[in-house]
Amino acid sequence: MNQDEENLCKLVLLIVNIAMNVIRKVISCKLLNSEENFILYLQNNMHVLFHAWHNNKKCCQCPKDECNYSESMLTGDQFRLMFNTGRQINKEHKHGTNNKMYCFNKISVREDASLDNLDLTLVNCLLICTCTPALVKDTIARSSILDWCKNIKDSRNEIFHLANSKCLPTEEFRRKWTKIEGAVCGLARLVGSQYSDQIKKELTTLKAKDVTNCHKELKEILIQCKQDINLLLHQQHEKSFNDKLKTVGIQKLEDISHQWTTIYNREKICAKAGEININIVDTTYIKEDAVKENKRVEVLLLVQTPEEWDEDTIIETIRRMCDKINKGGNIIIKETTLEQFMLVVEILIDTLRIRQNLKDEIEIFFRKIFDLCNIDTGQSDTVNVSIESINEIQSHVPADVELLFMKSLTVQKRQNAFFTSCAVWSDNHYIFIDSNNMCLILSNHKTGDTEEIELRNKPFSMAIIDSNNVAISFPEKQEIAILNLSTISKHGPTKFKKVNGKCYTLTKYDDNILLVYIQGKGIHSYNMSKDEFKSLNIQIPSFVPHSDEICARNNRLFHTNRSSGSVFCYEINETNGSLLWKFESDLKRPTALTCDTFGNVYVTDYTSHQLYFISANGQSHKSLLSKKDKLWLPTFVYFCVERDCLLVVNRDNGYAASYSIKYAKIE
């Protein structure tokens, strides 16, 4: 063992063998009446410790004005080191009907609970929750206890990040040792002078000790820190789920208890798993216009189980076994929470539309859950399931945006350059088509490096297919090429598709489909996986193939019309489309357009040197960029969904700029 490794091991031993013992001693002296009453201490503080785990969940002992913690401090596994959570409820105990409030009578203190079995996170939680003025009257002492314990806990987490390298330089070792030693000695002084002297001797001995064999202690501290990481992940899961709840109008978790009466007055579909009845609320209230032609939709499942079931264990099992539950099913779990039995799931539209399909899929889904949770389906019970739409958020579209400048660059250009298309390929790379010089330009905006890829014919338009592949149209050659950008300079295009006519503007519609305008034949869809073209029955007025552009997203097709100075929006399906709106105010010669995830449209105006914003409903617009922003004959604009940014390029001077989008608040 070298010196750096020895430094790391000494800090581990300092925390595991000295600091932890001192903290336990402080708890015994300051929070307990004697060494023997830790069980009674847990019994007296069961309620506050329960809400250190379930910070948002109401229980039947909560007063109405209960102030819960802002975040969880414990995971379920940590809580169960002190308490049992599956206790049988006294049948005479009632705290509400159709109520998701947690029954506190399910919890009991473990008979084998011991302060010696608790890790640093747990004992720190005990201090935060129970180090009250009633027990520690001295405000300074109380504050010092919490601060010193936090210092030790934070230092332990820092050591965790160093443990993989097993390397700690001497200067860093001294700094960390001094920090932990100060906290340990401060805590020891609160116990008494004799104990403080004993701890100082232990510290001196450890600092001079040969610590060759301390791998067990190192492993222990790694396990404890991983529990902290699990707690952080838990907190992130809860935040994500609570954000989802707000989209369905549930602002607080306790509001759910008031919804059950209304929910279960609606018509039910009766399913069954063994002898367990599963009552599913009819889902006809989910709006068709919210899901359009999507194959799947996200919904919220609110589940009410029999009161005697241990819901905490069930939903923790679901979170751990999520991948296994999702495998091979038509109901896919997307988000989970530990505060209530609720799941955000993705479900097939056809499953929601057809009652028998819904019944069958719910039965399959819950059979998997019951099996994984060892629930006896031979016992007669009832589970109620409500399905609430969370797709309403799609209808809340911001009516205004601002562009925030990110970066600009001048693309290396040849003589007579004519940039007809651009795209964001990766975090570092932008792509440009120089049509006149028949080349594709990859520009690394971070390093300033560019790579030119010679093309054998004159290109016009481009669509990013995925992180590796891009589609390019060649009008005169009447073909679409699929290029692999990672190998193009060595191997050339990976695939060519002949087109029955001159193909100009093209856009990606979904994972497998490109839309392309073919001169004289209108817009066609090209299914890349099936390798087939289909004509879309959309009557586009006076389309100028080498100038007007198309863009598609969310079952809508947009196109510019140079001759009338207009932008058109159609709602489309597999074979045809219907006009939704036409916009023609202020535009002089619209050239290119793109749309964001909300369906807002961004249009370059070639003659007035501007970039316009048009709202998703076509009702409002404004100029976002102009000549003062260095726009001069702008020919293309591209919105990157993955990075939520716009890229604009001028026709022939090679100037390009990217912008992030700041949306107005969605009401």
Coordinates of N, CA, C and O in Angstrom, one line a residue, residues 310-388:
D310 N -49.6 -4.1 1.9 CA -48.4 -3.3 2.2 C -48.0 -2.5 0.9 O -47.2 -3.0 0.1
E311 N -48.7 -1.4 0.7 CA -48.5 -0.7 -0.6 C -47.0 -0.2 -0.8 O -46.5 -0.2 -1.9
D312 N -46.3 0.2 0.3 CA -45.0 0.6 0.2 C -44.1 -0.4 -0.4 O -43.3 -0.1 -1.3
T313 N -44.2 -1.6 0.1 CA -43.4 -2.7 -0.5 C -43.8 -3.0 -1.9 O -42.9 -3.2 -2.8
I314 N -45.1 -2.9 -2.2 CA -45.5 -3.2 -3.6 C -44.9 -2.2 -4.6 O -44.3 -2.6 -5.6
I315 N -45.0 -0.9 -4.3 CA -44.6 0.1 -5.2 C -43.0 0.2 -5.3 O -42.5 0.5 -6.3
E316 N -42.4 -0.1 -4.2 CA -40.9 -0.2 -4.3 C -40.5 -1.4 -5.1 O -39.5 -1.3 -5.9
T317 N -41.2 -2.5 -5.0 CA -40.9 -3.7 -5.9 C -41.1 -3.3 -7.4 O -40.4 -3.7 -8.2
I318 N -42.2 -2.6 -7.6 CA -42.5 -2.2 -9.0 C -41.4 -1.3 -9.6 O -40.9 -1.5 -10.7
R319 N -40.9 -0.4 -8.7 CA -39.8 0.4 -9.2 C -38.5 -0.4 -9.5 O -37.9 -0.2 -10.5
R320 N -38.2 -1.3 -8.6 CA -37.0 -2.2 -8.9 C -37.2 -3.1 -10.0 O -36.2 -3.4 -10.8
M321 N -38.4 -3.6 -10.2 CA -38.6 -4.6 -11.3 C -39.3 -4.1 -12.5 O -39.9 -4.8 -13.3
C322 N -39.2 -2.8 -12.7 CA -39.9 -2.1 -13.8 C -39.6 -2.7 -15.2 O -40.5 -2.9 -16.0
D323 N -38.3 -3.0 -15.4 CA -37.9 -3.6 -16.7 C -38.6 -4.9 -17.0 O -39.0 -5.2 -18.1
K324 N -38.7 -5.7 -15.9 CA -39.3 -7.0 -16.1 C -40.8 -6.9 -16.3 O -41.4 -7.7 -17.1
I325 N -41.4 -6.0 -15.7 CA -42.9 -5.7 -15.9 C -43.1 -5.2 -17.3 O -44.1 -5.6 -18.0
N326 N -42.3 -4.4 -17.8 CA -42.5 -3.8 -19.1 C -42.2 -4.8 -20.3 O -42.7 -4.6 -21.4
K327 N -41.4 -5.8 -20.0 CA -40.9 -6.7 -21.1 C -42.1 -7.4 -21.7 O -42.9 -8.1 -21.1
G328 N -42.3 -7.2 -23.0 CA -43.3 -7.9 -23.8 C -44.7 -7.4 -23.6 O -45.7 -8.1 -24.0
G329 N -44.9 -6.3 -22.9 CA -46.3 -5.8 -22.6 C -46.7 -4.6 -23.5 O -45.8 -3.9 -24.1
N330 N -48.0 -4.3 -23.5 CA -48.5 -3.2 -24.2 C -48.8 -2.0 -23.3 O -49.2 -0.9 -23.7
I331 N -48.5 -2.2 -22.0 CA -48.6 -1.1 -21.0 C -47.1 -1.0 -20.5 O -46.6 -1.9 -19.8
I332 N -46.5 0.2 -20.7 CA -45.1 0.4 -20.4 C -45.0 1.4 -19.3 O -45.5 2.6 -19.4
I333 N -44.4 1.1 -18.1 CA -44.2 2.0 -17.0 C -43.2 3.1 -17.4 O -42.0 2.7 -17.8
K334 N -43.5 4.3 -17.3 CA -42.6 5.4 -17.6 C -42.1 6.1 -16.3 O -41.0 6.5 -16.3
E335 N -43.0 6.4 -15.4 CA -42.6 7.1 -14.1 C -43.3 6.4 -12.9 O -44.4 5.9 -13.0
T336 N -42.6 6.4 -11.8 CA -43.2 5.9 -10.6 C -43.0 6.9 -9.4 O -42.2 7.8 -9.5
T337 N -43.8 6.7 -8.4 CA -43.7 7.5 -7.2 C -43.8 6.6 -6.0 O -44.4 5.5 -6.1
L338 N -43.2 7.0 -4.9 CA -43.3 6.2 -3.6 C -44.3 6.8 -2.7 O -44.5 6.3 -1.6
E339 N -44.9 8.0 -3.0 CA -45.8 8.7 -2.1 C -47.2 8.1 -2.2 O -47.9 8.2 -1.2
Q340 N -47.6 7.7 -3.3 CA -48.9 7.1 -3.5 C -48.8 6.0 -4.5 O -47.8 5.9 -5.3
F341 N -49.8 5.1 -4.6 CA -49.7 4.0 -5.6 C -50.2 4.6 -6.9 O -51.4 4.5 -7.3
M342 N -49.3 5.2 -7.7 CA -49.6 5.8 -8.9 C -48.5 5.6 -9.9 O -47.3 5.5 -9.5
L343 N -48.8 5.4 -11.2 CA -47.8 5.1 -12.2 C -48.2 5.9 -13.4 O -49.3 5.9 -13.9
V344 N -47.2 6.5 -14.0 CA -47.4 7.1 -15.4 C -47.0 6.0 -16.3 O -45.9 5.4 -16.3
V345 N -47.9 5.6 -17.2 CA -47.6 4.5 -18.1 C -47.9 4.9 -19.6 O -48.7 5.9 -19.8
E346 N -47.3 4.3 -20.5 CA -47.5 4.5 -21.9 C -48.4 3.3 -22.4 O -48.0 2.2 -22.2
I347 N -49.5 3.6 -23.1 CA -50.4 2.6 -23.4 C -50.9 2.8 -24.9 O -51.0 3.9 -25.4
L348 N -51.1 1.7 -25.6 CA -51.6 1.8 -26.9 C -52.9 2.5 -27.0 O -53.8 2.2 -26.2
I349 N -53.1 3.3 -28.1 CA -54.4 4.0 -28.3 C -55.5 3.0 -28.5 O -56.6 3.1 -28.0
D350 N -55.2 1.9 -29.3 CA -56.2 0.9 -29.6 C -56.6 0.2 -28.3 O -57.7 -0.3 -28.2
T351 N -55.7 0.1 -27.3 CA -56.1 -0.5 -26.1 C -57.1 0.3 -25.3 O -58.0 -0.2 -24.7
L352 N -56.9 1.6 -25.3 CA -57.8 2.5 -24.7 C -59.2 2.6 -25.4 O -60.2 2.8 -24.7
R353 N -59.2 2.5 -26.7 CA -60.4 2.7 -27.4 C -61.3 1.5 -27.3 O -62.5 1.6 -27.3
I354 N -60.8 0.3 -27.1 CA -61.6 -0.9 -27.2 C -61.6 -1.5 -25.8 O -60.6 -1.9 -25.2
R355 N -62.8 -1.6 -25.2 CA -62.9 -2.0 -23.8 C -62.4 -3.4 -23.5 O -61.7 -3.6 -22.5
Q356 N -62.6 -4.3 -24.4 CA -62.0 -5.7 -24.2 C -60.5 -5.7 -24.2 O -59.9 -6.4 -23.4
N357 N -59.9 -4.9 -25.1 CA -58.5 -4.8 -25.1 C -57.9 -4.2 -23.8 O -56.9 -4.7 -23.3
L358 N -58.6 -3.2 -23.3 CA -58.2 -2.6 -22.1 C -58.3 -3.6 -20.9 O -57.4 -3.7 -20.1
K359 N -59.4 -4.3 -20.9 CA -59.6 -5.3 -19.8 C -58.5 -6.4 -19.9 O -57.9 -6.7 -18.8
D360 N -58.2 -6.9 -21.1 CA -57.1 -7.9 -21.2 C -55.8 -7.4 -20.8 O -55.0 -8.1 -20.1
E361 N -55.4 -6.2 -21.2 CA -54.1 -5.7 -21.0 C -53.9 -5.3 -19.5 O -52.8 -5.6 -18.9
I362 N -54.9 -4.8 -18.8 CA -54.8 -4.5 -17.4 C -54.7 -5.8 -16.6 O -53.9 -5.8 -15.6
E363 N -55.4 -6.8 -17.0 CA -55.3 -8.1 -16.3 C -53.8 -8.7 -16.4 O -53.2 -9.1 -15.4
I364 N -53.3 -8.6 -17.6 CA -51.9 -9.1 -17.8 C -50.9 -8.3 -17.0 O -50.0 -8.8 -16.4
F365 N -51.1 -6.9 -17.1 CA -50.2 -6.0 -16.4 C -50.2 -6.3 -14.9 O -49.1 -6.4 -14.2
F366 N -51.4 -6.4 -14.3 CA -51.4 -6.6 -12.8 C -51.1 -8.0 -12.4 O -50.6 -8.2 -11.2
R367 N -51.3 -9.0 -13.2 CA -50.9 -10.3 -12.9 C -49.3 -10.3 -12.7 O -48.8 -11.0 -11.8
K368 N -48.6 -9.6 -13.6 CA -47.2 -9.5 -13.4 C -46.8 -8.9 -12.1 O -45.9 -9.4 -11.4
I369 N -47.5 -7.8 -11.8 CA -47.2 -7.1 -10.5 C -47.5 -8.0 -9.3 O -46.7 -8.1 -8.4
F370 N -48.7 -8.6 -9.3 CA -49.1 -9.5 -8.2 C -48.1 -10.7 -8.0 O -47.7 -11.0 -6.9
D371 N -47.6 -11.2 -9.1 CA -46.6 -12.3 -9.1 C -45.3 -11.9 -8.5 O -44.7 -12.5 -7.6
L372 N -44.8 -10.7 -8.9 CA -43.5 -10.2 -8.4 C -43.6 -9.8 -7.0 O -42.6 -9.9 -6.2
C373 N -44.8 -9.4 -6.5 CA -45.0 -8.9 -5.1 C -45.5 -10.0 -4.2 O -45.8 -9.8 -3.1
N374 N -45.5 -11.3 -4.8 CA -46.0 -12.4 -4.0 C -47.3 -12.2 -3.4 O -47.6 -12.6 -2.2
I375 N -48.3 -11.6 -4.1 CA -49.6 -11.4 -3.6 C -50.5 -12.6 -4.0 O -50.5 -13.1 -5.2
D376 N -51.1 -13.2 -3.1 CA -51.9 -14.4 -3.3 C -53.2 -14.1 -4.1 O -54.1 -13.4 -3.5
T377 N -53.2 -14.4 -5.3 CA -54.4 -14.1 -6.2 C -55.5 -15.1 -5.9 O -56.6 -15.0 -6.5
G378 N -55.3 -16.1 -5.0 CA -56.4 -17.0 -4.7 C -57.3 -16.5 -3.6 O -58.4 -17.0 -3.4
Q379 N -56.9 -15.4 -3.0 CA -57.7 -14.7 -1.9 C -58.6 -13.7 -2.6 O -58.1 -12.9 -3.4
S380 N -59.8 -13.6 -2.2 CA -60.8 -12.6 -2.8 C -60.5 -11.2 -2.3 O -60.5 -11.0 -1.1
D381 N -60.2 -10.3 -3.2 CA -59.9 -8.9 -2.9 C -60.3 -8.0 -4.0 O -60.6 -8.6 -5.1
T382 N -60.3 -6.7 -3.9 CA -60.6 -5.8 -4.9 C -59.6 -4.7 -5.0 O -59.2 -4.1 -4.0
V383 N -59.2 -4.5 -6.3 CA -58.3 -3.4 -6.6 C -59.0 -2.4 -7.6 O -59.5 -2.9 -8.6
N384 N -59.0 -1.1 -7.2 CA -59.6 -0.1 -8.1 C -58.5 0.6 -8.9 O -57.5 1.0 -8.3
V385 N -58.7 0.8 -10.2 CA -57.7 1.4 -11.0 C -58.4 2.5 -11.8 O -59.4 2.3 -12.6
S386 N -58.0 3.8 -11.7 CA -58.5 4.9 -12.5 C -57.4 5.3 -13.5 O -56.2 5.4 -13.2
I387 N -57.9 5.6 -14.7 CA -56.9 6.0 -15.8 C -57.2 7.4 -16.1 O -58.3 7.8 -16.6
E388 N -56.2 8.3 -15.8 CA -56.4 9.7 -16.1 C -55.5 10.2 -17.2 O -54.3 9.9 -17.2

